PDB file of N, CA and C in Angstrom:
ATOM      1  N   PHE A   7       1.082  -1.305  -0.038  1.00  0.00           N
ATOM      2  CA  PHE A   7      -0.144   0.076   0.081  1.00  0.00           C
ATOM      3  C   PHE A   7       0.915   1.161  -0.218  1.00  0.00           C
ATOM      4  N   ASN A   8       0.356   2.071  -0.943  1.00  0.00           N
ATOM      5  CA  ASN A   8       1.088   3.580  -0.791  1.00  0.00           C
ATOM      6  C   ASN A   8       0.416   4.686  -1.295  1.00  0.00           C
ATOM      7  N   PRO A   9      -1.030   4.658  -0.629  1.00  0.00           N
ATOM      8  CA  PRO A   9      -1.854   5.782  -1.183  1.00  0.00           C
ATOM      9  C   PRO A   9      -1.299   7.226  -0.763  1.00  0.00           C
ATOM     10  N   ASP A  10      -2.026   8.133  -1.436  1.00  0.00           N
ATOM     11  CA  ASP A  10      -1.733   9.781  -0.781  1.00  0.00           C
ATOM     12  C   ASP A  10      -2.006   9.537   0.738  1.00  0.00           C
ATOM     13  N   ARG A  11      -1.309   9.463   1.520  1.00  0.00           N
ATOM     14  CA  ARG A  11      -1.190   9.147   2.794  1.00  0.00           C
ATOM     15  C   ARG A  11      -2.274   9.977   3.589  1.00  0.00           C
ATOM     16  N   GLU A  12      -3.096   9.042   4.555  1.00  0.00           N
ATOM     17  CA  GLU A  12      -3.965   9.712   5.851  1.00  0.00           C
ATOM     18  C   GLU A  12      -2.946   8.892   6.565  1.00  0.00           C
ATOM     19  N   ASP A  13      -1.845   9.397   7.031  1.00  0.00           N
ATOM     20  CA  ASP A  13      -0.952   8.389   7.402  1.00  0.00           C
ATOM     21  C   ASP A  13      -1.263   6.925   7.446  1.00  0.00           C
ATOM     22  N   LEU A  14      -0.781   6.061   6.601  1.00  0.00           N
ATOM     23  CA  LEU A  14      -0.735   5.042   6.327  1.00  0.00           C
ATOM     24  C   LEU A  14      -0.235   3.942   7.357  1.00  0.00           C
ATOM     25  N   ALA A  15       0.970   4.154   7.847  1.00  0.00           N
ATOM     26  CA  ALA A  15       1.763   3.505   8.655  1.00  0.00           C
ATOM     27  C   ALA A  15       0.824   3.449  10.150  1.00  0.00           C
ATOM     28  N   THR A  16       0.320   4.901  10.470  1.00  0.00           N
ATOM     29  CA  THR A  16      -0.253   4.495  11.760  1.00  0.00           C
ATOM     30  C   THR A  16      -2.086   4.718  11.475  1.00  0.00           C
ATOM     31  N   GLY A  17      -2.386   4.908  10.509  1.00  0.00           N
ATOM     32  CA  GLY A  17      -3.845   5.270  10.059  1.00  0.00           C
ATOM     33  C   GLY A  17      -4.524   4.062   9.489  1.00  0.00           C
ATOM     34  N   LEU A  18      -3.902   3.174   9.274  1.00  0.00           N
ATOM     35  CA  LEU A  18      -4.723   1.867   8.597  1.00  0.00           C
ATOM     36  C   LEU A  18      -4.949   0.846   9.502  1.00  0.00           C
ATOM     37  N   ASN A  19      -6.215   0.377   9.538  1.00  0.00           N
ATOM     38  CA  ASN A  19      -6.853  -0.707  10.558  1.00  0.00           C
ATOM     39  C   ASN A  19      -6.392  -1.809   9.860  1.00  0.00           C
ATOM     40  N   ARG A  20      -5.304  -2.086  10.520  1.00  0.00           N
ATOM     41  CA  ARG A  20      -4.759  -3.525   9.743  1.00  0.00           C
ATOM     42  C   ARG A  20      -5.489  -4.996  10.182  1.00  0.00           C
ATOM     43  N   SER A  21      -6.539  -4.798  10.965  1.00  0.00           N
ATOM     44  CA  SER A  21      -7.034  -5.860  10.789  1.00  0.00           C
ATOM     45  C   SER A  21      -8.096  -5.948  10.105  1.00  0.00           C
ATOM     46  N   SER A  22      -8.438  -4.829   9.083  1.00  0.00           N
ATOM     47  CA  SER A  22      -9.566  -5.044   7.910  1.00  0.00           C
ATOM     48  C   SER A  22      -8.783  -5.277   6.726  1.00  0.00           C
ATOM     49  N   VAL A  23      -7.618  -5.624   6.656  1.00  0.00           N
ATOM     50  CA  VAL A  23      -6.930  -5.797   5.530  1.00  0.00           C
ATOM     51  C   VAL A  23      -7.166  -7.583   4.839  1.00  0.00           C
ATOM     52  N   ALA A  24      -7.711  -7.356   3.709  1.00  0.00           N
ATOM     53  CA  ALA A  24      -7.955  -8.664   3.053  1.00  0.00           C
ATOM     54  C   ALA A  24      -7.380  -8.966   1.779  1.00  0.00           C
ATOM     55  N   ILE A  25      -7.016 -10.189   1.544  1.00  0.00           N
ATOM     56  CA  ILE A  25      -6.086 -10.078   0.407  1.00  0.00           C
ATOM     57  C   ILE A  25      -6.292 -11.431  -0.515  1.00  0.00           C
ATOM     58  N   GLY A  26      -6.359 -11.102  -1.777  1.00  0.00           N
ATOM     59  CA  GLY A  26      -7.293 -12.151  -2.752  1.00  0.00           C
ATOM     60  C   GLY A  26      -8.458 -12.520  -2.915  1.00  0.00           C
ATOM     61  N   PRO A  27      -9.044 -13.140  -3.771  1.00  0.00           N
ATOM     62  CA  PRO A  27     -10.314 -13.263  -3.948  1.00  0.00           C
ATOM     63  C   PRO A  27     -11.164 -13.945  -2.817  1.00  0.00           C
ATOM     64  N   ALA A  28     -10.367 -14.480  -1.936  1.00  0.00           N
ATOM     65  CA  ALA A  28     -10.654 -15.531  -0.757  1.00  0.00           C
ATOM     66  C   ALA A  28     -10.582 -14.390   0.661  1.00  0.00           C
ATOM     67  N   GLY A  29     -10.030 -13.160   0.438  1.00  0.00           N
ATOM     68  CA  GLY A  29     -10.082 -12.086   1.621  1.00  0.00           C
ATOM     69  C   GLY A  29      -9.536 -12.805   2.560  1.00  0.00           C
ATOM     70  N   ALA A  30      -8.141 -13.496   2.440  1.00  0.00           N
ATOM     71  CA  ALA A  30      -7.362 -13.841   3.391  1.00  0.00           C
ATOM     72  C   ALA A  30      -6.946 -12.668   4.375  1.00  0.00           C
ATOM     73  N   PRO A  31      -6.808 -12.803   5.588  1.00  0.00           N
ATOM     74  CA  PRO A  31      -6.170 -11.811   6.712  1.00  0.00           C
ATOM     75  C   PRO A  31      -4.719 -12.035   6.669  1.00  0.00           C
ATOM     76  N   LEU A  32      -4.025 -11.011   6.941  1.00  0.00           N
ATOM     77  CA  LEU A  32      -2.410 -11.102   7.090  1.00  0.00           C
ATOM     78  C   LEU A  32      -2.087 -11.870   8.322  1.00  0.00           C
ATOM     79  N   THR A  33      -1.102 -12.900   8.266  1.00  0.00           N
ATOM     80  CA  THR A  33      -0.545 -13.609   9.058  1.00  0.00           C
ATOM     81  C   THR A  33       0.490 -13.287  10.079  1.00  0.00           C
ATOM     82  N   GLY A  34       0.747 -11.906   9.855  1.00  0.00           N
ATOM     83  CA  GLY A  34       1.970 -11.600  10.787  1.00  0.00           C
ATOM     84  C   GLY A  34       1.620  -9.780  10.759  1.00  0.00           C
ATOM     85  N   PRO A  35       2.875  -9.168  11.440  1.00  0.00           N
ATOM     86  CA  PRO A  35       2.657  -7.710  11.495  1.00  0.00           C
ATOM     87  C   PRO A  35       3.159  -7.219   9.771  1.00  0.00           C
ATOM     88  N   PHE A  36       2.678  -5.813  10.096  1.00  0.00           N
ATOM     89  CA  PHE A  36       3.059  -5.137   8.745  1.00  0.00           C
ATOM     90  C   PHE A  36       4.485  -4.817   9.261  1.00  0.00           C
ATOM     91  N   VAL A  37       5.312  -4.664   8.111  1.00  0.00           N
ATOM     92  CA  VAL A  37       6.637  -4.060   8.340  1.00  0.00           C
ATOM     93  C   VAL A  37       6.812  -2.688   7.358  1.00  0.00           C
ATOM     94  N   GLU A  38       7.070  -2.021   7.949  1.00  0.00           N
ATOM     95  CA  GLU A  38       7.505  -0.383   7.397  1.00  0.00           C
ATOM     96  C   GLU A  38       8.774  -0.235   6.654  1.00  0.00           C
ATOM     97  N   GLY A  39       9.004   0.195   5.427  1.00  0.00           N
ATOM     98  CA  GLY A  39      10.282   0.416   4.865  1.00  0.00           C
ATOM     99  C   GLY A  39      10.006   1.086   3.361  1.00  0.00           C
ATOM    100  N   LEU A  40      10.864   1.324   2.589  1.00  0.00           N
ATOM    101  CA  LEU A  40      10.972   1.712   1.183  1.00  0.00           C
ATOM    102  C   LEU A  40      11.540   0.466   0.537  1.00  0.00           C
ATOM    103  N   ILE A  41      10.268   0.273  -0.465  1.00  0.00           N
ATOM    104  CA  ILE A  41      10.495  -0.922  -0.934  1.00  0.00           C
ATOM    105  C   ILE A  41      10.728  -0.840  -2.573  1.00  0.00           C
ATOM    106  N   ASN A  42      10.383   0.162  -3.109  1.00  0.00           N
ATOM    107  CA  ASN A  42      10.493   0.676  -4.481  1.00  0.00           C
ATOM    108  C   ASN A  42      11.537   2.059  -4.424  1.00  0.00           C
ATOM    109  N   ALA A  43      11.303   2.717  -5.496  1.00  0.00           N
ATOM    110  CA  ALA A  43      12.086   4.097  -5.410  1.00  0.00           C
ATOM    111  C   ALA A  43      11.398   5.395  -5.480  1.00  0.00           C
ATOM    112  N   ASP A  44      10.421   5.366  -4.908  1.00  0.00           N
ATOM    113  CA  ASP A  44       9.442   6.389  -5.083  1.00  0.00           C
ATOM    114  C   ASP A  44       9.643   7.443  -3.765  1.00  0.00           C
ATOM    115  N   SER A  45      10.304   6.945  -2.945  1.00  0.00           N
ATOM    116  CA  SER A  45      10.684   7.633  -1.640  1.00  0.00           C
ATOM    117  C   SER A  45       9.481   7.852  -0.836  1.00  0.00           C
ATOM    118  N   HIS A  46       8.611   7.049  -1.187  1.00  0.00           N
ATOM    119  CA  HIS A  46       7.382   7.037   0.238  1.00  0.00           C
ATOM    120  C   HIS A  46       7.724   5.845   0.757  1.00  0.00           C
ATOM    121  N   ALA A  47       7.493   5.637   2.287  1.00  0.00           N
ATOM    122  CA  ALA A  47       7.383   4.620   3.058  1.00  0.00           C
ATOM    123  C   ALA A  47       6.295   3.441   2.628  1.00  0.00           C
ATOM    124  N   ASP A  48       6.881   2.369   2.502  1.00  0.00           N
ATOM    125  CA  ASP A  48       5.480   1.310   2.118  1.00  0.00           C
ATOM    126  C   ASP A  48       5.507   0.351   3.218  1.00  0.00           C
ATOM    127  N   LEU A  49       4.314  -0.658   3.009  1.00  0.00           N
ATOM    128  CA  LEU A  49       3.977  -1.524   4.161  1.00  0.00           C
ATOM    129  C   LEU A  49       4.128  -2.700   3.517  1.00  0.00           C
ATOM    130  N   THR A  50       4.788  -3.727   4.105  1.00  0.00           N
ATOM    131  CA  THR A  50       4.819  -5.290   3.360  1.00  0.00           C
ATOM    132  C   THR A  50       4.145  -5.799   4.737  1.00  0.00           C
ATOM    133  N   GLY A  51       3.505  -7.199   4.325  1.00  0.00           N
ATOM    134  CA  GLY A  51       2.777  -7.975   5.222  1.00  0.00           C
ATOM    135  C   GLY A  51       2.635  -9.413   4.638  1.00  0.00           C
ATOM    136  N   SER A  52       2.620 -10.322   5.338  1.00  0.00           N
ATOM    137  CA  SER A  52       2.616 -11.506   5.045  1.00  0.00           C
ATOM    138  C   SER A  52       1.164 -12.429   4.869  1.00  0.00           C
ATOM    139  N   PHE A  53       0.717 -13.353   4.057  1.00  0.00           N
ATOM    140  CA  PHE A  53      -0.565 -13.835   4.097  1.00  0.00           C
ATOM    141  C   PHE A  53      -0.389 -15.301   3.399  1.00  0.00           C
ATOM    142  N   ASN A  54      -1.251 -16.253   3.749  1.00  0.00           N
ATOM    143  CA  ASN A  54      -1.348 -17.647   3.037  1.00  0.00           C
ATOM    144  C   ASN A  54      -1.581 -17.774   1.627  1.00  0.00           C
ATOM    145  N   VAL A  55      -1.084 -17.865   0.920  1.00  0.00           N
ATOM    146  CA  VAL A  55      -1.297 -17.913  -0.773  1.00  0.00           C
ATOM    147  C   VAL A  55      -2.718 -19.181  -0.665  1.00  0.00           C
ATOM    148  N   PHE A  56      -2.715 -19.959  -0.043  1.00  0.00           N
ATOM    149  CA  PHE A  56      -3.845 -20.994  -0.221  1.00  0.00           C
ATOM    150  C   PHE A  56      -5.155 -20.015   0.220  1.00  0.00           C
ATOM    151  N   ASP A  57      -5.084 -19.615   1.251  1.00  0.00           N
ATOM    152  CA  ASP A  57      -6.314 -18.869   2.305  1.00  0.00           C
ATOM    153  C   ASP A  57      -6.609 -17.694   1.070  1.00  0.00           C
ATOM    154  N   ALA A  58      -5.501 -17.042   0.564  1.00  0.00           N
ATOM    155  CA  ALA A  58      -6.328 -16.083  -0.093  1.00  0.00           C
ATOM    156  C   ALA A  58      -6.928 -16.332  -1.399  1.00  0.00           C
ATOM    157  N   GLY A  59      -6.560 -17.553  -2.238  1.00  0.00           N
ATOM    158  CA  GLY A  59      -7.335 -18.144  -3.069  1.00  0.00           C
ATOM    159  C   GLY A  59      -6.416 -17.596  -4.692  1.00  0.00           C
ATOM    160  N   ILE A  60      -5.227 -17.472  -4.566  1.00  0.00           N
ATOM    161  CA  ILE A  60      -4.346 -17.355  -5.361  1.00  0.00           C
ATOM    162  C   ILE A  60      -4.155 -18.647  -6.414  1.00  0.00           C
ATOM    163  N   ALA A  61      -4.672 -18.564  -7.745  1.00  0.00           N
ATOM    164  CA  ALA A  61      -4.622 -19.663  -8.661  1.00  0.00           C
ATOM    165  C   ALA A  61      -3.587 -19.805  -9.818  1.00  0.00           C
ATOM    166  N   CYS A  62      -3.041 -20.882 -10.183  1.00  0.00           N
ATOM    167  CA  CYS A  62      -1.978 -20.730 -11.051  1.00  0.00           C
ATOM    168  C   CYS A  62      -2.324 -20.053 -12.376  1.00  0.00           C
ATOM    169  N   GLY A  63      -1.480 -19.160 -12.748  1.00  0.00           N
ATOM    170  CA  GLY A  63      -1.909 -18.203 -13.791  1.00  0.00           C
ATOM    171  C   GLY A  63      -2.371 -16.717 -13.707  1.00  0.00           C
ATOM    172  N   ASP A  64      -3.034 -16.866 -12.289  1.00  0.00           N
ATOM    173  CA  ASP A  64      -3.336 -15.501 -11.853  1.00  0.00           C
ATOM    174  C   ASP A  64      -2.240 -14.316 -12.288  1.00  0.00           C
ATOM    175  N   THR A  65      -2.421 -13.203 -12.286  1.00  0.00           N
ATOM    176  CA  THR A  65      -1.552 -12.279 -12.877  1.00  0.00           C
ATOM    177  C   THR A  65      -1.821 -10.989 -11.956  1.00  0.00           C
ATOM    178  N   GLU A  66      -2.833 -10.964 -11.329  1.00  0.00           N
ATOM    179  CA  GLU A  66      -3.418  -9.761 -10.419  1.00  0.00           C
ATOM    180  C   GLU A  66      -3.585 -10.168  -8.899  1.00  0.00           C
ATOM    181  N   LEU A  67      -3.546  -9.594  -8.128  1.00  0.00           N
ATOM    182  CA  LEU A  67      -4.019  -9.586  -6.941  1.00  0.00           C
ATOM    183  C   LEU A  67      -4.593  -8.587  -6.063  1.00  0.00           C
ATOM    184  N   GLN A  68      -5.854  -8.834  -5.652  1.00  0.00           N
ATOM    185  CA  GLN A  68      -6.682  -7.680  -5.093  1.00  0.00           C
ATOM    186  C   GLN A  68      -6.186  -7.608  -3.560  1.00  0.00           C
ATOM    187  N   VAL A  69      -5.949  -6.174  -3.006  1.00  0.00           N
ATOM    188  CA  VAL A  69      -5.987  -6.087  -1.653  1.00  0.00           C
ATOM    189  C   VAL A  69      -6.943  -4.847  -1.116  1.00  0.00           C
ATOM    190  N   SER A  70      -7.747  -5.462  -0.281  1.00  0.00           N
ATOM    191  CA  SER A  70      -8.428  -4.241   0.470  1.00  0.00           C
ATOM    192  C   SER A  70      -8.489  -4.053   1.960  1.00  0.00           C
ATOM    193  N   GLY A  71      -9.214  -2.970   2.427  1.00  0.00           N
ATOM    194  CA  GLY A  71      -9.230  -2.682   3.856  1.00  0.00           C
ATOM    195  C   GLY A  71      -9.906  -1.224   4.154  1.00  0.00           C
ATOM    196  N   GLU A  72      -9.495  -0.986   5.245  1.00  0.00           N
ATOM    197  CA  GLU A  72     -10.077   0.400   5.335  1.00  0.00           C
ATOM    198  C   GLU A  72      -9.164   1.332   6.310  1.00  0.00           C
ATOM    199  N   MET A  73      -8.784   2.551   6.618  1.00  0.00           N
ATOM    200  CA  MET A  73      -8.509   3.483   7.432  1.00  0.00           C
ATOM    201  C   MET A  73      -9.117   3.300   8.785  1.00  0.00           C
ATOM    202  N   VAL A  74      -8.429   3.901   9.836  1.00  0.00           N
ATOM    203  CA  VAL A  74      -9.253   3.848  11.020  1.00  0.00           C
ATOM    204  C   VAL A  74     -10.481   4.688  11.147  1.00  0.00           C
ATOM    205  N   SER A  75     -10.087   5.806   9.958  1.00  0.00           N
ATOM    206  CA  SER A  75     -11.249   6.742   9.748  1.00  0.00           C
ATOM    207  C   SER A  75     -12.255   6.197   9.241  1.00  0.00           C
ATOM    208  N   GLY A  76     -12.309   4.869   8.716  1.00  0.00           N
ATOM    209  CA  GLY A  76     -13.563   4.558   7.929  1.00  0.00           C
ATOM    210  C   GLY A  76     -13.339   4.401   6.244  1.00  0.00           C
ATOM    211  N   LEU A  77     -12.110   5.281   5.965  1.00  0.00           N
ATOM    212  CA  LEU A  77     -11.988   5.474   4.440  1.00  0.00           C
ATOM    213  C   LEU A  77     -11.632   4.086   3.858  1.00  0.00           C
ATOM    214  N   PRO A  78     -12.163   3.355   3.033  1.00  0.00           N
ATOM    215  CA  PRO A  78     -11.844   2.318   2.309  1.00  0.00           C
ATOM    216  C   PRO A  78     -10.872   2.435   1.448  1.00  0.00           C
ATOM    217  N   ILE A  79      -9.696   1.432   1.388  1.00  0.00           N
ATOM    218  CA  ILE A  79      -8.813   1.369   0.637  1.00  0.00           C
ATOM    219  C   ILE A  79      -8.784   0.160  -0.252  1.00  0.00           C
ATOM    220  N   GLU A  80      -8.384   0.196  -1.641  1.00  0.00           N
ATOM    221  CA  GLU A  80      -8.186  -0.784  -2.223  1.00  0.00           C
ATOM    222  C   GLU A  80      -7.085  -0.706  -3.064  1.00  0.00           C
ATOM    223  N   ALA A  81      -6.536  -1.770  -3.530  1.00  0.00           N
ATOM    224  CA  ALA A  81      -5.393  -1.982  -4.442  1.00  0.00           C
ATOM    225  C   ALA A  81      -5.065  -3.252  -5.072  1.00  0.00           C
ATOM    226  N   SER A  82      -4.439  -2.851  -6.640  1.00  0.00           N
ATOM    227  CA  SER A  82      -4.562  -4.042  -7.609  1.00  0.00           C
ATOM    228  C   SER A  82      -3.093  -4.213  -7.808  1.00  0.00           C
ATOM    229  N   ILE A  83      -2.564  -5.298  -7.230  1.00  0.00           N
ATOM    230  CA  ILE A  83      -1.192  -5.597  -7.566  1.00  0.00           C
ATOM    231  C   ILE A  83      -0.472  -6.612  -8.522  1.00  0.00           C
ATOM    232  N   ALA A  84       0.423  -6.509  -9.037  1.00  0.00           N
ATOM    233  CA  ALA A  84       0.521  -7.521 -10.231  1.00  0.00           C
ATOM    234  C   ALA A  84       1.253  -8.662  -9.868  1.00  0.00           C
ATOM    235  N   ILE A  85       1.234 -10.035 -10.157  1.00  0.00           N
ATOM    236  CA  ILE A  85       1.642 -10.713  -9.347  1.00  0.00           C
ATOM    237  C   ILE A  85       2.324 -11.882 -10.698  1.00  0.00           C
ATOM    238  N   GLU A  86       3.140 -12.826 -10.109  1.00  0.00           N
ATOM    239  CA  GLU A  86       3.490 -13.589 -11.424  1.00  0.00           C
ATOM    240  C   GLU A  86       3.656 -14.986 -10.391  1.00  0.00           C
ATOM    241  N   THR A  87       2.803 -16.214 -10.627  1.00  0.00           N
ATOM    242  CA  THR A  87       2.334 -17.233 -10.316  1.00  0.00           C
ATOM    243  C   THR A  87       3.924 -18.232 -10.285  1.00  0.00           C
ATOM    244  N   GLU A  88       4.456 -18.746 -10.007  1.00  0.00           N
ATOM    245  CA  GLU A  88       5.581 -19.677  -9.977  1.00  0.00           C
ATOM    246  C   GLU A  88       5.709 -21.168  -9.495  1.00  0.00           C
ATOM    247  N   ASP A  89       6.256 -21.993 -10.186  1.00  0.00           N
ATOM    248  CA  ASP A  89       6.390 -23.377  -9.771  1.00  0.00           C
ATOM    249  C   ASP A  89       4.983 -24.013  -9.830  1.00  0.00           C
ATOM    250  N   CYS A  90       4.288 -23.866 -10.668  1.00  0.00           N
ATOM    251  CA  CYS A  90       2.534 -24.081 -10.770  1.00  0.00           C
ATOM    252  C   CYS A  90       2.553 -25.545 -11.083  1.00  0.00           C
ATOM    253  N   ASP A  91       3.788 -26.112 -11.565  1.00  0.00           N
ATOM    254  CA  ASP A  91       3.879 -27.315 -11.646  1.00  0.00           C
ATOM    255  C   ASP A  91       3.870 -28.362 -10.720  1.00  0.00           C
ATOM    256  N   THR A  92       4.578 -27.833  -9.763  1.00  0.00           N
ATOM    257  CA  THR A  92       4.938 -28.614  -8.379  1.00  0.00           C
ATOM    258  C   THR A  92       3.615 -28.532  -7.306  1.00  0.00           C
ATOM    259  N   GLY A  93       2.597 -27.985  -7.858  1.00  0.00           N
ATOM    260  CA  GLY A  93       1.274 -27.874  -6.793  1.00  0.00           C
ATOM    261  C   GLY A  93       1.276 -27.019  -5.521  1.00  0.00           C
ATOM    262  N   CYS A  94       2.072 -25.924  -6.084  1.00  0.00           N
ATOM    263  CA  CYS A  94       1.912 -24.995  -5.008  1.00  0.00           C
ATOM    264  C   CYS A  94       1.056 -23.837  -4.744  1.00  0.00           C
ATOM    265  N   HIS A  95      -0.111 -23.996  -6.030  1.00  0.00           N
ATOM    266  CA  HIS A  95      -1.118 -23.227  -5.944  1.00  0.00           C
ATOM    267  C   HIS A  95      -2.291 -24.132  -6.471  1.00  0.00           C
ATOM    268  N   PRO A  96      -3.348 -23.717  -5.999  1.00  0.00           N
ATOM    269  CA  PRO A  96      -4.581 -24.639  -6.538  1.00  0.00           C
ATOM    270  C   PRO A  96      -4.808 -24.490  -7.924  1.00  0.00           C
TER     271      PRO A  96
END
């Protein structure tokens, strides 16, 4: 996530974050840091691929949630599924 900040690091209702078509929750805490070269702080988090409903060949992942203020947020992230022949994805 990196929207035009309503301070994302402190304003995100972290328990509201849902990932993928199945709406998987995060499995651990967010970590704040610089992931890309845009000079804005980014948040990273972990989730279970199976719980999220990611399938072989998926190229996009939806992430949704809300800010503490109630403002909804949604992001679409480009993904690449790997090792599908080994059965790691449904």
